Amino acid sequence: MDIVTFEKICKIYGENENQIYALKDVDLTVRKGEVLAVVGASGSGKSTLLHIMGGVDAPSSGRVIVDDKDISRLKDEEMSVFRRRKIGFVFQSYHLIPVLTVEENIQMPILLDHRKPDKEYIEQVVEILGLQDRRNHLPNQLSGGQQQRVAIARALANRPTLVLADEPTGALDSKTGEEVMVLLRDSVKKLNQTLVLITHNIDLAREADRMIKLVDGQIVE
Ligand code: ADP
Ligand code: MG
């Protein structure tokens, strides 16, 4: 089953002679349950691809279907509901709230959405990510790798249809990055989720189920 379908997606920035195609006629499907790695040079369109998949940005043309819903032309409010319910984002920087504990940070998106956290499920996420003993810590009492694990737990907490990660290990040393990557991949597999992951690290990309490469806004392999 396909969870994402891109049909001839273009994203154009700028006007007239300054126009650039961040994405050009991209066709892509992501299957439910897979880990898809996206590689490519800086400026090749990787983040743009992820933003369109996650409803952060709308395409200039083409159609995006996520979980059987056409999100190409949603209004802003519909788009933010879609994002909150369906997407878990992980970025290079952790964006944790410094005055909240690990547990509170993890539950934050659910509380903001006025829903009740699924305690049992979140407990499972916390355990998979090895954060059991860190629940009541504040972010500044944690290492970089631990903070990123909290950010991953937060992304998974609302059982998103799709987990999108933009260079999640970019700020970590290579050993910690590798550990965090393994945990991220194992979590999405155990929890039956789908992961699209941008990485500069070709070794990490090779461990995905599938890899695509972008060059100048087009998929080349
Ligand atoms: P990557 O993540 O692979 O480094 P991006 O998707 O961020 O690439 O960018 C693709 C291209 O689109 C680049 O040429 C970049 O400069 C351009 N771009 C991205 N976002 C914007 C924006 N908000 N306004 C103008 N140009 C942008
Ligand atoms: Mg980028």
PDB file of C-alpha atoms and ligand atoms in Angstrom:
ATOM      1  CA  MET A   1       0.000   0.000   0.000  1.00  0.00           C
ATOM      2  CA  ASP A   2       1.241   3.477  -0.863  1.00  0.00           C
ATOM      3  CA  ILE A   3       1.223   6.088   1.873  1.00  0.00           C
ATOM      4  CA  VAL A   4       2.589   8.955  -0.255  1.00  0.00           C
ATOM      5  CA  THR A   5       2.140   9.630  -3.952  1.00  0.00           C
ATOM      6  CA  PHE A   6       3.769  12.562  -5.766  1.00  0.00           C
ATOM      7  CA  GLU A   7       2.442  13.210  -9.266  1.00  0.00           C
ATOM      8  CA  LYS A   8       4.535  15.575 -11.369  1.00  0.00           C
ATOM      9  CA  ILE A   9       5.394  17.803  -8.441  1.00  0.00           C
ATOM     10  CA  CYS A  10       7.044  21.126  -9.192  1.00  0.00           C
ATOM     11  CA  LYS A  11       8.102  23.738  -6.676  1.00  0.00           C
ATOM     12  CA  ILE A  12       9.226  27.053  -8.067  1.00  0.00           C
ATOM     13  CA  TYR A  13      10.770  29.829  -5.995  1.00  0.00           C
ATOM     14  CA  GLY A  14      11.227  33.389  -7.205  1.00  0.00           C
ATOM     15  CA  GLU A  15       9.695  35.330 -10.053  1.00  0.00           C
ATOM     16  CA  ASN A  16      10.344  35.688 -13.776  1.00  0.00           C
ATOM     17  CA  GLU A  17      14.033  35.497 -14.670  1.00  0.00           C
ATOM     18  CA  ASN A  18      14.926  34.657 -11.065  1.00  0.00           C
ATOM     19  CA  GLN A  19      12.743  31.555 -11.011  1.00  0.00           C
ATOM     20  CA  ILE A  20      14.345  28.391  -9.789  1.00  0.00           C
ATOM     21  CA  TYR A  21      12.860  24.931  -9.739  1.00  0.00           C
ATOM     22  CA  ALA A  22      13.495  23.488  -6.289  1.00  0.00           C
ATOM     23  CA  LEU A  23      11.619  20.384  -7.540  1.00  0.00           C
ATOM     24  CA  LYS A  24      10.906  19.553 -11.148  1.00  0.00           C
ATOM     25  CA  ASP A  25       8.310  16.981 -12.257  1.00  0.00           C
ATOM     26  CA  VAL A  26       8.928  14.664  -9.341  1.00  0.00           C
ATOM     27  CA  ASP A  27       6.996  11.382  -9.344  1.00  0.00           C
ATOM     28  CA  LEU A  28       7.435   9.309  -6.234  1.00  0.00           C
ATOM     29  CA  THR A  29       5.640   6.773  -4.105  1.00  0.00           C
ATOM     30  CA  VAL A  30       6.408   5.803  -0.529  1.00  0.00           C
ATOM     31  CA  ARG A  31       5.068   2.468   0.637  1.00  0.00           C
ATOM     32  CA  LYS A  32       3.532   1.924   4.027  1.00  0.00           C
ATOM     33  CA  GLY A  33       6.092   0.651   6.504  1.00  0.00           C
ATOM     34  CA  GLU A  34       9.205   1.409   4.513  1.00  0.00           C
ATOM     35  CA  VAL A  35      12.255   3.460   5.423  1.00  0.00           C
ATOM     36  CA  LEU A  36      13.157   5.675   2.485  1.00  0.00           C
ATOM     37  CA  ALA A  37      16.432   7.596   2.484  1.00  0.00           C
ATOM     38  CA  VAL A  38      16.798  10.788   0.459  1.00  0.00           C
ATOM     39  CA  VAL A  39      20.300  11.882  -0.486  1.00  0.00           C
ATOM     40  CA  GLY A  40      21.679  14.658  -2.681  1.00  0.00           C
ATOM     41  CA  ALA A  41      23.948  17.697  -2.601  1.00  0.00           C
ATOM     42  CA  SER A  42      23.039  20.794  -0.660  1.00  0.00           C
ATOM     43  CA  GLY A  43      20.400  22.766  -2.591  1.00  0.00           C
ATOM     44  CA  SER A  44      19.187  19.730  -4.550  1.00  0.00           C
ATOM     45  CA  GLY A  45      15.656  19.999  -3.139  1.00  0.00           C
ATOM     46  CA  LYS A  46      15.651  17.460  -0.308  1.00  0.00           C
ATOM     47  CA  SER A  47      14.095  19.706   2.340  1.00  0.00           C
ATOM     48  CA  THR A  48      11.572  21.061  -0.160  1.00  0.00           C
ATOM     49  CA  LEU A  49      10.503  17.478  -0.933  1.00  0.00           C
ATOM     50  CA  LEU A  50      10.052  16.734   2.763  1.00  0.00           C
ATOM     51  CA  HIS A  51       8.153  19.969   3.406  1.00  0.00           C
ATOM     52  CA  ILE A  52       5.685  19.216   0.625  1.00  0.00           C
ATOM     53  CA  MET A  53       5.216  15.668   1.916  1.00  0.00           C
ATOM     54  CA  GLY A  54       4.536  16.986   5.412  1.00  0.00           C
ATOM     55  CA  GLY A  55       2.172  19.775   4.446  1.00  0.00           C
ATOM     56  CA  VAL A  56       4.565  22.533   5.475  1.00  0.00           C
ATOM     57  CA  ASP A  57       4.697  23.835   1.921  1.00  0.00           C
ATOM     58  CA  ALA A  58       2.336  23.474  -1.021  1.00  0.00           C
ATOM     59  CA  PRO A  59       3.648  22.497  -4.465  1.00  0.00           C
ATOM     60  CA  SER A  60       3.540  25.017  -7.323  1.00  0.00           C
ATOM     61  CA  SER A  61       1.970  22.312  -9.480  1.00  0.00           C
ATOM     62  CA  GLY A  62       1.248  18.600  -9.372  1.00  0.00           C
ATOM     63  CA  ARG A  63      -0.599  16.429  -6.899  1.00  0.00           C
ATOM     64  CA  VAL A  64       0.428  15.088  -3.470  1.00  0.00           C
ATOM     65  CA  ILE A  65      -1.578  12.314  -1.879  1.00  0.00           C
ATOM     66  CA  VAL A  66      -0.813  11.331   1.708  1.00  0.00           C
ATOM     67  CA  ASP A  67      -2.761   8.547   3.355  1.00  0.00           C
ATOM     68  CA  ASP A  68      -5.422   8.687   0.612  1.00  0.00           C
ATOM     69  CA  LYS A  69      -5.930  12.408   1.032  1.00  0.00           C
ATOM     70  CA  ASP A  70      -5.051  14.999  -1.596  1.00  0.00           C
ATOM     71  CA  ILE A  71      -3.120  17.665   0.324  1.00  0.00           C
ATOM     72  CA  SER A  72      -1.950  19.669  -2.703  1.00  0.00           C
ATOM     73  CA  ARG A  73      -4.353  22.509  -2.228  1.00  0.00           C
ATOM     74  CA  LEU A  74      -5.554  22.509   1.358  1.00  0.00           C
ATOM     75  CA  LYS A  75      -6.281  25.738   3.182  1.00  0.00           C
ATOM     76  CA  ASP A  76      -3.781  26.733   5.894  1.00  0.00           C
ATOM     77  CA  GLU A  77      -6.002  25.601   8.746  1.00  0.00           C
ATOM     78  CA  GLU A  78      -6.729  22.210   7.134  1.00  0.00           C
ATOM     79  CA  MET A  79      -3.043  21.855   6.446  1.00  0.00           C
ATOM     80  CA  SER A  80      -2.078  22.411  10.075  1.00  0.00           C
ATOM     81  CA  VAL A  81      -4.661  19.886  11.274  1.00  0.00           C
ATOM     82  CA  PHE A  82      -3.269  17.409   8.745  1.00  0.00           C
ATOM     83  CA  ARG A  83       0.262  18.045  10.033  1.00  0.00           C
ATOM     84  CA  ARG A  84      -0.652  17.683  13.692  1.00  0.00           C
ATOM     85  CA  ARG A  85      -2.552  14.432  13.188  1.00  0.00           C
ATOM     86  CA  LYS A  86      -0.543  12.664  10.503  1.00  0.00           C
ATOM     87  CA  ILE A  87       3.055  13.814  10.537  1.00  0.00           C
ATOM     88  CA  GLY A  88       5.933  13.478  12.985  1.00  0.00           C
ATOM     89  CA  PHE A  89       8.872  15.752  12.201  1.00  0.00           C
ATOM     90  CA  VAL A  90      12.449  15.332  13.377  1.00  0.00           C
ATOM     91  CA  PHE A  91      14.939  18.082  12.574  1.00  0.00           C
ATOM     92  CA  GLN A  92      18.662  18.539  12.964  1.00  0.00           C
ATOM     93  CA  SER A  93      18.057  20.833  15.938  1.00  0.00           C
ATOM     94  CA  TYR A  94      15.908  19.362  18.668  1.00  0.00           C
ATOM     95  CA  HIS A  95      13.547  22.256  19.448  1.00  0.00           C
ATOM     96  CA  LEU A  96      12.830  20.964  22.948  1.00  0.00           C
ATOM     97  CA  ILE A  97      11.168  23.304  25.407  1.00  0.00           C
ATOM     98  CA  PRO A  98      13.807  23.998  28.078  1.00  0.00           C
ATOM     99  CA  VAL A  99      11.436  24.438  31.039  1.00  0.00           C
ATOM    100  CA  LEU A 100       9.533  21.192  30.386  1.00  0.00           C
ATOM    101  CA  THR A 101      10.681  17.729  31.418  1.00  0.00           C
ATOM    102  CA  VAL A 102      11.403  14.965  28.939  1.00  0.00           C
ATOM    103  CA  GLU A 103       7.970  13.453  29.507  1.00  0.00           C
ATOM    104  CA  GLU A 104       6.220  16.805  29.125  1.00  0.00           C
ATOM    105  CA  ASN A 105       8.116  17.572  25.936  1.00  0.00           C
ATOM    106  CA  ILE A 106       7.111  14.229  24.472  1.00  0.00           C
ATOM    107  CA  GLN A 107       3.420  14.796  25.250  1.00  0.00           C
ATOM    108  CA  MET A 108       3.404  18.434  24.151  1.00  0.00           C
ATOM    109  CA  PRO A 109       2.074  18.042  20.579  1.00  0.00           C
ATOM    110  CA  ILE A 110      -0.802  15.874  21.792  1.00  0.00           C
ATOM    111  CA  LEU A 111      -1.759  18.311  24.534  1.00  0.00           C
ATOM    112  CA  LEU A 112      -1.598  21.200  22.061  1.00  0.00           C
ATOM    113  CA  ASP A 113      -4.027  19.258  19.900  1.00  0.00           C
ATOM    114  CA  HIS A 114      -6.387  18.979  22.915  1.00  0.00           C
ATOM    115  CA  ARG A 115      -6.168  15.225  22.969  1.00  0.00           C
ATOM    116  CA  LYS A 116      -5.393  12.721  25.675  1.00  0.00           C
ATOM    117  CA  PRO A 117      -1.985  11.062  25.438  1.00  0.00           C
ATOM    118  CA  ASP A 118      -2.132   7.297  25.008  1.00  0.00           C
ATOM    119  CA  LYS A 119      -0.116   6.447  28.129  1.00  0.00           C
ATOM    120  CA  GLU A 120       0.601   2.857  27.234  1.00  0.00           C
ATOM    121  CA  TYR A 121       1.749   3.666  23.733  1.00  0.00           C
ATOM    122  CA  ILE A 122       3.958   6.542  24.905  1.00  0.00           C
ATOM    123  CA  GLU A 123       5.470   4.265  27.521  1.00  0.00           C
ATOM    124  CA  GLN A 124       6.404   1.889  24.725  1.00  0.00           C
ATOM    125  CA  VAL A 125       8.011   4.729  22.739  1.00  0.00           C
ATOM    126  CA  VAL A 126       9.956   5.900  25.792  1.00  0.00           C
ATOM    127  CA  GLU A 127      11.256   2.394  26.369  1.00  0.00           C
ATOM    128  CA  ILE A 128      12.223   1.737  22.775  1.00  0.00           C
ATOM    129  CA  LEU A 129      14.212   4.965  22.787  1.00  0.00           C
ATOM    130  CA  GLY A 130      15.849   4.133  26.114  1.00  0.00           C
ATOM    131  CA  LEU A 131      14.531   7.186  27.943  1.00  0.00           C
ATOM    132  CA  GLN A 132      12.935   5.410  30.945  1.00  0.00           C
ATOM    133  CA  ASP A 133      15.424   6.865  33.397  1.00  0.00           C
ATOM    134  CA  ARG A 134      15.288  10.348  31.933  1.00  0.00           C
ATOM    135  CA  ARG A 135      11.564  11.111  32.136  1.00  0.00           C
ATOM    136  CA  ASN A 136      11.862  13.858  34.711  1.00  0.00           C
ATOM    137  CA  HIS A 137      15.046  15.446  33.427  1.00  0.00           C
ATOM    138  CA  LEU A 138      15.131  18.826  31.762  1.00  0.00           C
ATOM    139  CA  PRO A 139      16.617  19.066  28.253  1.00  0.00           C
ATOM    140  CA  ASN A 140      19.799  20.803  29.449  1.00  0.00           C
ATOM    141  CA  GLN A 141      20.511  17.819  31.701  1.00  0.00           C
ATOM    142  CA  LEU A 142      20.807  15.573  28.662  1.00  0.00           C
ATOM    143  CA  SER A 143      23.479  14.919  26.039  1.00  0.00           C
ATOM    144  CA  GLY A 144      22.869  15.820  22.389  1.00  0.00           C
ATOM    145  CA  GLY A 145      22.076  12.229  21.487  1.00  0.00           C
ATOM    146  CA  GLN A 146      19.592  11.941  24.355  1.00  0.00           C
ATOM    147  CA  GLN A 147      17.943  15.210  23.369  1.00  0.00           C
ATOM    148  CA  GLN A 148      17.512  13.949  19.823  1.00  0.00           C
ATOM    149  CA  ARG A 149      15.990  10.734  21.197  1.00  0.00           C
ATOM    150  CA  VAL A 150      13.459  12.873  23.078  1.00  0.00           C
ATOM    151  CA  ALA A 151      12.705  14.774  19.872  1.00  0.00           C
ATOM    152  CA  ILE A 152      12.155  11.443  18.110  1.00  0.00           C
ATOM    153  CA  ALA A 153       9.845  10.234  20.888  1.00  0.00           C
ATOM    154  CA  ARG A 154       7.889  13.480  20.569  1.00  0.00           C
ATOM    155  CA  ALA A 155       7.586  12.966  16.804  1.00  0.00           C
ATOM    156  CA  LEU A 156       6.262   9.442  17.365  1.00  0.00           C
ATOM    157  CA  ALA A 157       3.955  10.252  20.276  1.00  0.00           C
ATOM    158  CA  ASN A 158       0.844  11.018  18.243  1.00  0.00           C
ATOM    159  CA  ARG A 159       1.192   7.825  16.175  1.00  0.00           C
ATOM    160  CA  PRO A 160       1.844   9.712  12.955  1.00  0.00           C
ATOM    161  CA  THR A 161       1.134   8.099   9.619  1.00  0.00           C
ATOM    162  CA  LEU A 162       4.438   9.389   8.384  1.00  0.00           C
ATOM    163  CA  VAL A 163       7.680  10.269  10.162  1.00  0.00           C
ATOM    164  CA  LEU A 164       9.800  12.828   8.318  1.00  0.00           C
ATOM    165  CA  ALA A 165      13.384  13.440   9.390  1.00  0.00           C
ATOM    166  CA  ASP A 166      15.629  16.164   7.933  1.00  0.00           C
ATOM    167  CA  GLU A 167      19.262  15.326   8.692  1.00  0.00           C
ATOM    168  CA  PRO A 168      18.403  14.169  12.223  1.00  0.00           C
ATOM    169  CA  THR A 169      21.967  13.201  13.049  1.00  0.00           C
ATOM    170  CA  GLY A 170      23.567  16.273  11.491  1.00  0.00           C
ATOM    171  CA  ALA A 171      24.432  17.852  14.835  1.00  0.00           C
ATOM    172  CA  LEU A 172      25.789  14.682  16.449  1.00  0.00           C
ATOM    173  CA  ASP A 173      29.209  13.051  16.343  1.00  0.00           C
ATOM    174  CA  SER A 174      29.297  10.066  14.028  1.00  0.00           C
ATOM    175  CA  LYS A 175      29.089   7.360  16.693  1.00  0.00           C
ATOM    176  CA  THR A 176      26.151   9.002  18.491  1.00  0.00           C
ATOM    177  CA  GLY A 177      24.557   9.746  15.124  1.00  0.00           C
ATOM    178  CA  GLU A 178      24.763   6.094  14.186  1.00  0.00           C
ATOM    179  CA  GLU A 179      23.185   5.033  17.515  1.00  0.00           C
ATOM    180  CA  VAL A 180      20.360   7.548  17.151  1.00  0.00           C
ATOM    181  CA  MET A 181      19.747   6.436  13.576  1.00  0.00           C
ATOM    182  CA  VAL A 182      19.495   2.785  14.600  1.00  0.00           C
ATOM    183  CA  LEU A 183      17.014   3.732  17.333  1.00  0.00           C
ATOM    184  CA  LEU A 184      14.973   5.859  14.948  1.00  0.00           C
ATOM    185  CA  ARG A 185      14.808   3.087  12.382  1.00  0.00           C
ATOM    186  CA  ASP A 186      14.034   0.393  14.947  1.00  0.00           C
ATOM    187  CA  SER A 187      11.277   2.526  16.491  1.00  0.00           C
ATOM    188  CA  VAL A 188       9.467   3.113  13.225  1.00  0.00           C
ATOM    189  CA  LYS A 189       9.755  -0.587  12.372  1.00  0.00           C
ATOM    190  CA  LYS A 190       8.490  -1.730  15.784  1.00  0.00           C
ATOM    191  CA  LEU A 191       5.660   0.782  15.756  1.00  0.00           C
ATOM    192  CA  ASN A 192       4.714   0.009  12.145  1.00  0.00           C
ATOM    193  CA  GLN A 193       5.337   3.503  10.895  1.00  0.00           C
ATOM    194  CA  THR A 194       6.807   4.877   7.701  1.00  0.00           C
ATOM    195  CA  LEU A 195       9.982   6.958   7.659  1.00  0.00           C
ATOM    196  CA  VAL A 196      11.369   9.322   5.060  1.00  0.00           C
ATOM    197  CA  LEU A 197      14.841  10.381   6.054  1.00  0.00           C
ATOM    198  CA  ILE A 198      17.185  12.971   4.576  1.00  0.00           C
ATOM    199  CA  THR A 199      20.818  12.272   5.282  1.00  0.00           C
ATOM    200  CA  HIS A 200      24.266  13.303   4.091  1.00  0.00           C
ATOM    201  CA  ASN A 201      25.647  10.082   5.436  1.00  0.00           C
ATOM    202  CA  ILE A 202      25.719   7.512   2.682  1.00  0.00           C
ATOM    203  CA  ASP A 203      26.354   4.654   5.124  1.00  0.00           C
ATOM    204  CA  LEU A 204      23.193   5.531   7.033  1.00  0.00           C
ATOM    205  CA  ALA A 205      21.294   5.873   3.750  1.00  0.00           C
ATOM    206  CA  ARG A 206      22.385   2.394   2.669  1.00  0.00           C
ATOM    207  CA  GLU A 207      20.743   0.925   5.752  1.00  0.00           C
ATOM    208  CA  ALA A 208      17.340   2.156   4.598  1.00  0.00           C
ATOM    209  CA  ASP A 209      14.965  -0.099   2.642  1.00  0.00           C
ATOM    210  CA  ARG A 210      15.325   2.166  -0.368  1.00  0.00           C
ATOM    211  CA  MET A 211      17.292   5.232  -1.340  1.00  0.00           C
ATOM    212  CA  ILE A 212      16.594   8.021  -3.806  1.00  0.00           C
ATOM    213  CA  LYS A 213      19.019  10.685  -4.962  1.00  0.00           C
ATOM    214  CA  LEU A 214      18.079  14.215  -5.953  1.00  0.00           C
ATOM    215  CA  VAL A 215      20.060  16.332  -8.384  1.00  0.00           C
ATOM    216  CA  ASP A 216      18.786  19.841  -9.149  1.00  0.00           C
ATOM    217  CA  GLY A 217      15.241  19.026  -8.081  1.00  0.00           C
ATOM    218  CA  GLN A 218      14.943  15.747  -9.942  1.00  0.00           C
ATOM    219  CA  ILE A 219      15.203  12.135  -8.810  1.00  0.00           C
ATOM    220  CA  VAL A 220      18.106  10.544 -10.636  1.00  0.00           C
ATOM    221  CA  GLU A 221      18.302   7.097  -9.056  1.00  0.00           C
TER     222      GLU A 221
HETATM  223  P1  ADP B   1      18.393  20.844   0.239  1.00  0.00           P
HETATM  224  O1  ADP B   1      17.536  20.538   1.422  1.00  0.00           O
HETATM  225  O2  ADP B   1      18.636  19.659  -0.651  1.00  0.00           O
HETATM  226  O3  ADP B   1      19.677  21.495   0.624  1.00  0.00           O
HETATM  227  P2  ADP B   1      16.330  22.786  -0.411  1.00  0.00           P
HETATM  228  O4  ADP B   1      15.114  21.984  -0.664  1.00  0.00           O
HETATM  229  O5  ADP B   1      16.447  23.475   0.889  1.00  0.00           O
HETATM  230  O6  ADP B   1      17.628  21.885  -0.697  1.00  0.00           O
HETATM  231  O7  ADP B   1      16.460  23.891  -1.558  1.00  0.00           O
HETATM  232  C1  ADP B   1      16.318  23.603  -2.952  1.00  0.00           C
HETATM  233  C2  ADP B   1      16.489  24.888  -3.760  1.00  0.00           C
HETATM  234  O8  ADP B   1      15.416  25.769  -3.490  1.00  0.00           O
HETATM  235  C3  ADP B   1      17.769  25.665  -3.419  1.00  0.00           C
HETATM  236  O9  ADP B   1      18.258  26.245  -4.599  1.00  0.00           O
HETATM  237  C4  ADP B   1      17.275  26.722  -2.460  1.00  0.00           C
HETATM  238  O10 ADP B   1      18.085  27.858  -2.506  1.00  0.00           O
HETATM  239  C5  ADP B   1      15.868  26.997  -2.967  1.00  0.00           C
HETATM  240  N1  ADP B   1      14.958  27.420  -1.883  1.00  0.00           N
HETATM  241  C6  ADP B   1      14.558  26.667  -0.835  1.00  0.00           C
HETATM  242  N2  ADP B   1      13.688  27.335  -0.044  1.00  0.00           N
HETATM  243  C7  ADP B   1      13.547  28.562  -0.625  1.00  0.00           C
HETATM  244  C8  ADP B   1      12.790  29.716  -0.278  1.00  0.00           C
HETATM  245  N3  ADP B   1      11.984  29.757   0.785  1.00  0.00           N
HETATM  246  N4  ADP B   1      12.879  30.792  -1.115  1.00  0.00           N
HETATM  247  C9  ADP B   1      13.661  30.757  -2.208  1.00  0.00           C
HETATM  248  N5  ADP B   1      14.395  29.705  -2.579  1.00  0.00           N
HETATM  249  C10 ADP B   1      14.350  28.603  -1.805  1.00  0.00           C
HETATM  250 MG    MG B   2      17.900  20.786   3.462  1.00  0.00          MG
END
